[in-house]
mmCIF file of N, CA and C in Angstrom:
data_model
loop_
_atom_site.group_PDB
_atom_site.id
_atom_site.type_symbol
_atom_site.label_atom_id
_atom_site.label_comp_id
_atom_site.label_asym_id
_atom_site.label_seq_id
_atom_site.Cartn_x
_atom_site.Cartn_y
_atom_site.Cartn_z
ATOM 1 N N MET A 187 -248.099 124.571 -3.456
ATOM 2 C CA MET A 187 -247.677 123.586 -4.421
ATOM 3 C C MET A 187 -246.175 123.337 -4.341
ATOM 4 N N ARG A 188 -245.435 124.286 -3.878
ATOM 5 C CA ARG A 188 -243.983 124.122 -3.793
ATOM 6 C C ARG A 188 -243.581 123.123 -2.719
ATOM 7 N N LYS A 189 -244.421 122.907 -1.730
ATOM 8 C CA LYS A 189 -244.089 122.002 -0.633
ATOM 9 C C LYS A 189 -244.354 120.533 -0.975
ATOM 10 N N VAL A 190 -245.057 120.276 -2.034
ATOM 11 C CA VAL A 190 -245.378 118.906 -2.426
ATOM 12 C C VAL A 190 -244.131 118.250 -3.017
ATOM 13 N N LYS A 191 -243.772 117.122 -2.436
ATOM 14 C CA LYS A 191 -242.595 116.389 -2.910
ATOM 15 C C LYS A 191 -243.039 115.093 -3.578
ATOM 16 N N SER A 192 -242.287 114.677 -4.544
ATOM 17 C CA SER A 192 -242.613 113.410 -5.200
ATOM 18 C C SER A 192 -242.190 112.244 -4.308
ATOM 19 N N ARG A 193 -242.921 111.163 -4.437
ATOM 20 C CA ARG A 193 -242.610 109.973 -3.657
ATOM 21 C C ARG A 193 -241.644 109.092 -4.438
ATOM 22 N N PRO A 194 -240.768 108.392 -3.748
ATOM 23 C CA PRO A 194 -239.865 107.476 -4.464
ATOM 24 C C PRO A 194 -240.669 106.341 -5.099
ATOM 25 N N THR A 195 -240.221 105.913 -6.242
ATOM 26 C CA THR A 195 -240.926 104.830 -6.929
ATOM 27 C C THR A 195 -240.669 103.506 -6.229
ATOM 28 N N THR A 196 -241.631 102.632 -6.324
ATOM 29 C CA THR A 196 -241.472 101.299 -5.743
ATOM 30 C C THR A 196 -241.268 100.297 -6.864
ATOM 31 N N HIS A 197 -240.577 99.257 -6.550
ATOM 32 C CA HIS A 197 -240.279 98.221 -7.534
ATOM 33 C C HIS A 197 -241.034 96.958 -7.139
ATOM 34 N N TYR A 198 -242.232 96.812 -7.688
ATOM 35 C CA TYR A 198 -243.040 95.646 -7.355
ATOM 36 C C TYR A 198 -242.501 94.376 -8.001
ATOM 37 N N GLY A 199 -241.846 94.507 -9.114
ATOM 38 C CA GLY A 199 -241.337 93.340 -9.821
ATOM 39 C C GLY A 199 -240.072 92.768 -9.226
ATOM 40 N N LYS A 200 -239.366 93.525 -8.391
ATOM 41 C CA LYS A 200 -238.113 93.036 -7.810
ATOM 42 C C LYS A 200 -238.398 92.130 -6.624
ATOM 43 N N LYS A 201 -237.861 90.941 -6.680
ATOM 44 C CA LYS A 201 -237.966 90.014 -5.559
ATOM 45 C C LYS A 201 -236.619 89.954 -4.859
ATOM 46 N N LYS A 202 -236.665 89.848 -3.544
ATOM 47 C CA LYS A 202 -235.420 89.635 -2.819
ATOM 48 C C LYS A 202 -235.070 88.158 -2.933
ATOM 49 N N LEU A 203 -233.859 87.897 -3.305
ATOM 50 C CA LEU A 203 -233.416 86.534 -3.543
ATOM 51 C C LEU A 203 -232.760 85.984 -2.281
ATOM 52 N N PHE A 204 -233.269 84.849 -1.801
ATOM 53 C CA PHE A 204 -232.677 84.186 -0.645
ATOM 54 C C PHE A 204 -231.836 83.023 -1.140
ATOM 55 N N ILE A 205 -230.578 83.001 -0.726
ATOM 56 C CA ILE A 205 -229.670 81.917 -1.108
ATOM 57 C C ILE A 205 -229.063 81.337 0.167
ATOM 58 N N PHE A 206 -229.117 80.031 0.301
ATOM 59 C CA PHE A 206 -228.523 79.368 1.452
ATOM 60 C C PHE A 206 -227.007 79.547 1.427
ATOM 61 N N LYS A 207 -226.411 79.792 2.593
ATOM 62 C CA LYS A 207 -224.954 79.961 2.670
ATOM 63 C C LYS A 207 -224.224 78.674 2.287
ATOM 64 N N ASN A 208 -224.780 77.539 2.664
ATOM 65 C CA ASN A 208 -224.132 76.251 2.392
ATOM 66 C C ASN A 208 -224.292 75.801 0.950
ATOM 67 N N LEU A 209 -225.040 76.543 0.161
ATOM 68 C CA LEU A 209 -225.254 76.160 -1.234
ATOM 69 C C LEU A 209 -223.947 76.169 -2.021
ATOM 70 N N LEU A 210 -223.042 77.047 -1.669
ATOM 71 C CA LEU A 210 -221.778 77.167 -2.400
ATOM 72 C C LEU A 210 -220.812 76.016 -2.127
ATOM 73 N N THR A 211 -221.035 75.274 -1.048
ATOM 74 C CA THR A 211 -220.118 74.190 -0.696
ATOM 75 C C THR A 211 -220.759 72.805 -0.752
ATOM 76 N N SER A 212 -222.061 72.728 -0.938
ATOM 77 C CA SER A 212 -222.725 71.419 -0.920
ATOM 78 C C SER A 212 -222.445 70.638 -2.202
ATOM 79 N N THR A 213 -222.359 69.334 -2.063
ATOM 80 C CA THR A 213 -222.083 68.475 -3.214
ATOM 81 C C THR A 213 -223.362 68.037 -3.908
ATOM 82 N N HIS A 214 -224.482 68.053 -3.182
ATOM 83 C CA HIS A 214 -225.778 67.675 -3.731
ATOM 84 C C HIS A 214 -226.809 68.743 -3.354
ATOM 85 N N VAL A 215 -227.827 68.905 -4.215
ATOM 86 C CA VAL A 215 -228.865 69.909 -3.976
ATOM 87 C C VAL A 215 -230.240 69.340 -4.309
ATOM 88 N N PHE A 216 -231.272 69.918 -3.671
ATOM 89 C CA PHE A 216 -232.656 69.667 -4.042
ATOM 90 C C PHE A 216 -233.056 70.728 -5.053
ATOM 91 N N VAL A 217 -233.946 70.386 -5.987
ATOM 92 C CA VAL A 217 -234.424 71.327 -6.997
ATOM 93 C C VAL A 217 -235.908 71.580 -6.750
ATOM 94 N N ARG A 218 -236.289 72.866 -6.585
ATOM 95 C CA ARG A 218 -237.686 73.225 -6.352
ATOM 96 C C ARG A 218 -238.515 72.981 -7.613
ATOM 97 N N VAL A 219 -239.705 72.417 -7.434
ATOM 98 C CA VAL A 219 -240.622 72.143 -8.541
ATOM 99 C C VAL A 219 -241.349 73.436 -8.884
ATOM 100 N N GLU A 220 -241.289 73.858 -10.153
ATOM 101 C CA GLU A 220 -241.919 75.100 -10.593
ATOM 102 C C GLU A 220 -243.326 74.884 -11.134
ATOM 103 N N ALA A 221 -243.689 73.669 -11.483
ATOM 104 C CA ALA A 221 -244.996 73.394 -12.082
ATOM 105 C C ALA A 221 -246.097 73.472 -11.028
ATOM 106 N N ASN A 222 -247.340 73.611 -11.494
ATOM 107 C CA ASN A 222 -248.474 73.555 -10.573
ATOM 108 C C ASN A 222 -248.505 72.173 -9.957
ATOM 109 N N LYS A 223 -248.637 72.152 -8.651
ATOM 110 C CA LYS A 223 -248.614 70.868 -7.971
ATOM 111 C C LYS A 223 -249.797 70.758 -7.026
ATOM 112 N N LYS A 224 -250.136 69.534 -6.701
ATOM 113 C CA LYS A 224 -251.219 69.286 -5.759
ATOM 114 C C LYS A 224 -250.715 69.559 -4.353
ATOM 115 N N SER A 225 -251.620 69.648 -3.412
ATOM 116 C CA SER A 225 -251.253 70.059 -2.060
ATOM 117 C C SER A 225 -250.287 69.105 -1.366
ATOM 118 N N LEU A 226 -250.332 67.834 -1.661
ATOM 119 C CA LEU A 226 -249.454 66.881 -0.976
ATOM 120 C C LEU A 226 -248.205 66.516 -1.767
ATOM 121 N N ASP A 227 -248.011 67.117 -2.920
ATOM 122 C CA ASP A 227 -246.793 66.873 -3.688
ATOM 123 C C ASP A 227 -245.617 67.568 -3.013
ATOM 124 N N PRO A 228 -244.444 66.940 -3.009
ATOM 125 C CA PRO A 228 -243.286 67.580 -2.373
ATOM 126 C C PRO A 228 -242.845 68.817 -3.155
ATOM 127 N N PRO A 229 -242.404 69.865 -2.460
ATOM 128 C CA PRO A 229 -241.981 71.090 -3.144
ATOM 129 C C PRO A 229 -240.627 70.956 -3.834
ATOM 130 N N TYR A 230 -239.825 69.970 -3.436
ATOM 131 C CA TYR A 230 -238.491 69.787 -4.017
ATOM 132 C C TYR A 230 -238.340 68.380 -4.572
ATOM 133 N N GLU A 231 -237.577 68.268 -5.657
ATOM 134 C CA GLU A 231 -237.257 66.963 -6.225
ATOM 135 C C GLU A 231 -236.061 66.380 -5.489
ATOM 136 N N GLU A 232 -235.829 65.098 -5.689
ATOM 137 C CA GLU A 232 -234.763 64.367 -4.997
ATOM 138 C C GLU A 232 -233.403 65.054 -5.131
ATOM 139 N N PRO A 233 -232.442 64.702 -4.281
ATOM 140 C CA PRO A 233 -231.121 65.345 -4.374
ATOM 141 C C PRO A 233 -230.374 64.950 -5.644
ATOM 142 N N TYR A 234 -229.730 65.944 -6.228
ATOM 143 C CA TYR A 234 -228.947 65.741 -7.443
ATOM 144 C C TYR A 234 -227.517 66.207 -7.210
ATOM 145 N N GLU A 235 -226.608 65.616 -7.944
ATOM 146 C CA GLU A 235 -225.189 65.945 -7.822
ATOM 147 C C GLU A 235 -224.876 67.258 -8.545
ATOM 148 N N VAL A 236 -224.104 68.117 -7.885
ATOM 149 C CA VAL A 236 -223.669 69.378 -8.492
ATOM 150 C C VAL A 236 -222.399 69.107 -9.283
ATOM 151 N N ARG A 237 -222.392 69.492 -10.561
ATOM 152 C CA ARG A 237 -221.216 69.304 -11.414
ATOM 153 C C ARG A 237 -220.336 70.547 -11.411
ATOM 154 N N THR A 238 -220.912 71.706 -11.751
ATOM 155 C CA THR A 238 -220.161 72.967 -11.760
ATOM 156 C C THR A 238 -221.039 74.078 -11.209
ATOM 157 N N ARG A 239 -220.373 75.160 -10.784
ATOM 158 C CA ARG A 239 -221.075 76.313 -10.224
ATOM 159 C C ARG A 239 -220.742 77.566 -11.023
ATOM 160 N N ALA A 240 -221.752 78.387 -11.262
ATOM 161 C CA ALA A 240 -221.587 79.703 -11.875
ATOM 162 C C ALA A 240 -222.275 80.696 -10.938
ATOM 163 N N PRO A 241 -222.056 81.996 -11.111
ATOM 164 C CA PRO A 241 -222.666 82.959 -10.190
ATOM 165 C C PRO A 241 -224.199 82.898 -10.121
ATOM 166 N N LYS A 242 -224.875 82.591 -11.223
ATOM 167 C CA LYS A 242 -226.344 82.618 -11.239
ATOM 168 C C LYS A 242 -226.990 81.247 -11.415
ATOM 169 N N TYR A 243 -226.217 80.228 -11.749
ATOM 170 C CA TYR A 243 -226.789 78.901 -11.961
ATOM 171 C C TYR A 243 -225.763 77.824 -11.625
ATOM 172 N N PHE A 244 -226.272 76.620 -11.384
ATOM 173 C CA PHE A 244 -225.433 75.443 -11.167
ATOM 174 C C PHE A 244 -225.717 74.450 -12.285
ATOM 175 N N THR A 245 -224.708 73.702 -12.677
ATOM 176 C CA THR A 245 -224.905 72.597 -13.605
ATOM 177 C C THR A 245 -225.079 71.343 -12.766
ATOM 178 N N ILE A 246 -226.214 70.667 -12.965
ATOM 179 C CA ILE A 246 -226.601 69.542 -12.126
ATOM 180 C C ILE A 246 -226.840 68.313 -12.987
ATOM 181 N N LYS A 247 -226.430 67.167 -12.477
ATOM 182 C CA LYS A 247 -226.629 65.906 -13.198
ATOM 183 C C LYS A 247 -227.995 65.334 -12.823
ATOM 184 N N ILE A 248 -228.905 65.288 -13.827
ATOM 185 C CA ILE A 248 -230.238 64.724 -13.637
ATOM 186 C C ILE A 248 -230.437 63.636 -14.685
ATOM 187 N N LYS A 249 -230.619 62.409 -14.230
ATOM 188 C CA LYS A 249 -230.829 61.255 -15.120
ATOM 189 C C LYS A 249 -229.780 61.179 -16.223
ATOM 190 N N GLU A 250 -228.534 61.171 -15.834
ATOM 191 C CA GLU A 250 -227.384 61.030 -16.742
ATOM 192 C C GLU A 250 -227.208 62.190 -17.724
ATOM 193 N N LYS A 251 -227.952 63.291 -17.548
ATOM 194 C CA LYS A 251 -227.778 64.482 -18.382
ATOM 195 C C LYS A 251 -227.467 65.664 -17.477
ATOM 196 N N GLU A 252 -226.761 66.642 -18.028
ATOM 197 C CA GLU A 252 -226.437 67.842 -17.257
ATOM 198 C C GLU A 252 -227.400 68.967 -17.624
ATOM 199 N N HIS A 253 -227.935 69.635 -16.589
ATOM 200 C CA HIS A 253 -228.887 70.727 -16.769
ATOM 201 C C HIS A 253 -228.401 71.942 -15.990
ATOM 202 N N ASN A 254 -228.590 73.135 -16.557
ATOM 203 C CA ASN A 254 -228.292 74.381 -15.854
ATOM 204 C C ASN A 254 -229.552 74.836 -15.131
ATOM 205 N N ILE A 255 -229.454 74.998 -13.803
ATOM 206 C CA ILE A 255 -230.604 75.377 -12.983
ATOM 207 C C ILE A 255 -230.245 76.640 -12.210
ATOM 208 N N ALA A 256 -231.160 77.614 -12.189
ATOM 209 C CA ALA A 256 -230.946 78.871 -11.474
ATOM 210 C C ALA A 256 -230.809 78.606 -9.980
ATOM 211 N N ILE A 257 -229.939 79.371 -9.313
ATOM 212 C CA ILE A 257 -229.655 79.115 -7.900
ATOM 213 C C ILE A 257 -230.843 79.407 -6.995
ATOM 214 N N ASP A 258 -231.808 80.224 -7.447
ATOM 215 C CA ASP A 258 -232.960 80.500 -6.591
ATOM 216 C C ASP A 258 -233.907 79.299 -6.487
ATOM 217 N N ARG A 259 -233.723 78.278 -7.318
ATOM 218 C CA ARG A 259 -234.525 77.051 -7.254
ATOM 219 C C ARG A 259 -233.827 75.937 -6.481
ATOM 220 N N LEU A 260 -232.644 76.197 -5.939
ATOM 221 C CA LEU A 260 -231.848 75.145 -5.308
ATOM 222 C C LEU A 260 -231.835 75.270 -3.791
ATOM 223 N N LYS A 261 -231.728 74.123 -3.145
ATOM 224 C CA LYS A 261 -231.623 74.052 -1.687
ATOM 225 C C LYS A 261 -230.546 73.015 -1.372
ATOM 226 N N PRO A 262 -229.590 73.328 -0.492
ATOM 227 C CA PRO A 262 -228.516 72.365 -0.218
ATOM 228 C C PRO A 262 -229.025 71.131 0.526
ATOM 229 N N VAL A 263 -228.353 70.021 0.304
ATOM 230 C CA VAL A 263 -228.659 68.774 1.007
ATOM 231 C C VAL A 263 -227.742 68.707 2.219
ATOM 232 N N TYR A 264 -228.324 68.474 3.382
ATOM 233 C CA TYR A 264 -227.544 68.316 4.606
ATOM 234 C C TYR A 264 -227.460 66.829 4.920
ATOM 235 N N VAL A 265 -226.245 66.306 4.997
ATOM 236 C CA VAL A 265 -226.034 64.879 5.221
ATOM 237 C C VAL A 265 -225.808 64.644 6.704
ATOM 238 N N GLU A 266 -226.555 63.684 7.248
ATOM 239 C CA GLU A 266 -226.416 63.338 8.654
ATOM 240 C C GLU A 266 -225.146 62.514 8.850
ATOM 241 N N GLN A 267 -224.475 62.736 9.974
ATOM 242 C CA GLN A 267 -223.265 61.971 10.264
ATOM 243 C C GLN A 267 -223.626 60.520 10.530
ATOM 244 N N THR A 268 -222.719 59.627 10.173
ATOM 245 C CA THR A 268 -222.939 58.219 10.498
ATOM 246 C C THR A 268 -222.747 58.034 11.992
ATOM 247 N N THR A 269 -223.202 56.926 12.525
ATOM 248 C CA THR A 269 -223.111 56.704 13.965
ATOM 249 C C THR A 269 -221.663 56.626 14.431
ATOM 250 N N GLU A 270 -220.769 56.049 13.636
ATOM 251 C CA GLU A 270 -219.359 55.957 14.023
ATOM 252 C C GLU A 270 -218.735 57.347 14.131
ATOM 253 N N GLU A 271 -219.017 58.210 13.175
ATOM 254 C CA GLU A 271 -218.480 59.572 13.231
ATOM 255 C C GLU A 271 -219.018 60.298 14.451
ATOM 256 N N HIS A 272 -220.304 60.097 14.744
ATOM 257 C CA HIS A 272 -220.927 60.764 15.878
ATOM 258 C C HIS A 272 -220.327 60.274 17.196
ATOM 259 N N ILE A 273 -220.096 58.970 17.317
ATOM 260 C CA ILE A 273 -219.511 58.407 18.539
ATOM 261 C C ILE A 273 -218.083 58.917 18.714
ATOM 262 N N ASN A 274 -217.286 58.908 17.661
ATOM 263 C CA ASN A 274 -215.909 59.394 17.753
ATOM 264 C C ASN A 274 -215.870 60.863 18.142
ATOM 265 N N GLU A 275 -216.774 61.645 17.613
ATOM 266 C CA GLU A 275 -216.798 63.070 17.939
ATOM 267 C C GLU A 275 -217.219 63.291 19.385
ATOM 268 N N SER A 276 -218.205 62.530 19.871
ATOM 269 C CA SER A 276 -218.657 62.708 21.247
ATOM 270 C C SER A 276 -217.600 62.224 22.238
ATOM 271 N N ASN A 277 -216.816 61.210 21.897
ATOM 272 C CA ASN A 277 -215.759 60.723 22.782
ATOM 273 C C ASN A 277 -214.633 61.739 22.935
ATOM 274 N N ARG A 278 -214.401 62.535 21.934
ATOM 275 C CA ARG A 278 -213.344 63.545 22.016
ATOM 276 C C ARG A 278 -213.660 64.610 23.055
ATOM 277 N N HIS A 279 -214.943 64.846 23.288
ATOM 278 C CA HIS A 279 -215.336 65.935 24.173
ATOM 279 C C HIS A 279 -215.554 65.481 25.618
ATOM 280 N N LEU A 280 -215.432 64.195 25.883
ATOM 281 C CA LEU A 280 -215.618 63.703 27.243
ATOM 282 C C LEU A 280 -214.369 63.979 28.077
ATOM 283 N N THR A 281 -214.598 64.403 29.307
ATOM 284 C CA THR A 281 -213.476 64.590 30.232
ATOM 285 C C THR A 281 -213.730 63.744 31.470
ATOM 286 N N LEU A 282 -212.745 63.014 31.881
ATOM 287 C CA LEU A 282 -212.877 62.158 33.056
ATOM 288 C C LEU A 282 -212.250 62.848 34.255
ATOM 289 N N THR A 283 -212.961 62.774 35.376
ATOM 290 C CA THR A 283 -212.423 63.370 36.608
ATOM 291 C C THR A 283 -212.347 62.356 37.703
#
């Protein structure tokens, strides 16, 4: 009986939180839908403007009102470069021989 050791407890209720690195610098975010949804409903709502940031939540402007949303429900919006920006950037890297 002396050789029997107790096992470490497990924490089933603890979830590992994934946060996008770009979330802290993005100007707009998608908000994950928490309600029961049908199979073809989008998982995220349209992009919303970020007003302020706190360690655990962001204040977001939704339909002219500000709402505090937890960061685990947010996903950053990635904006595609315009064609002019893309052309100017690609021209900088060209070398003529």
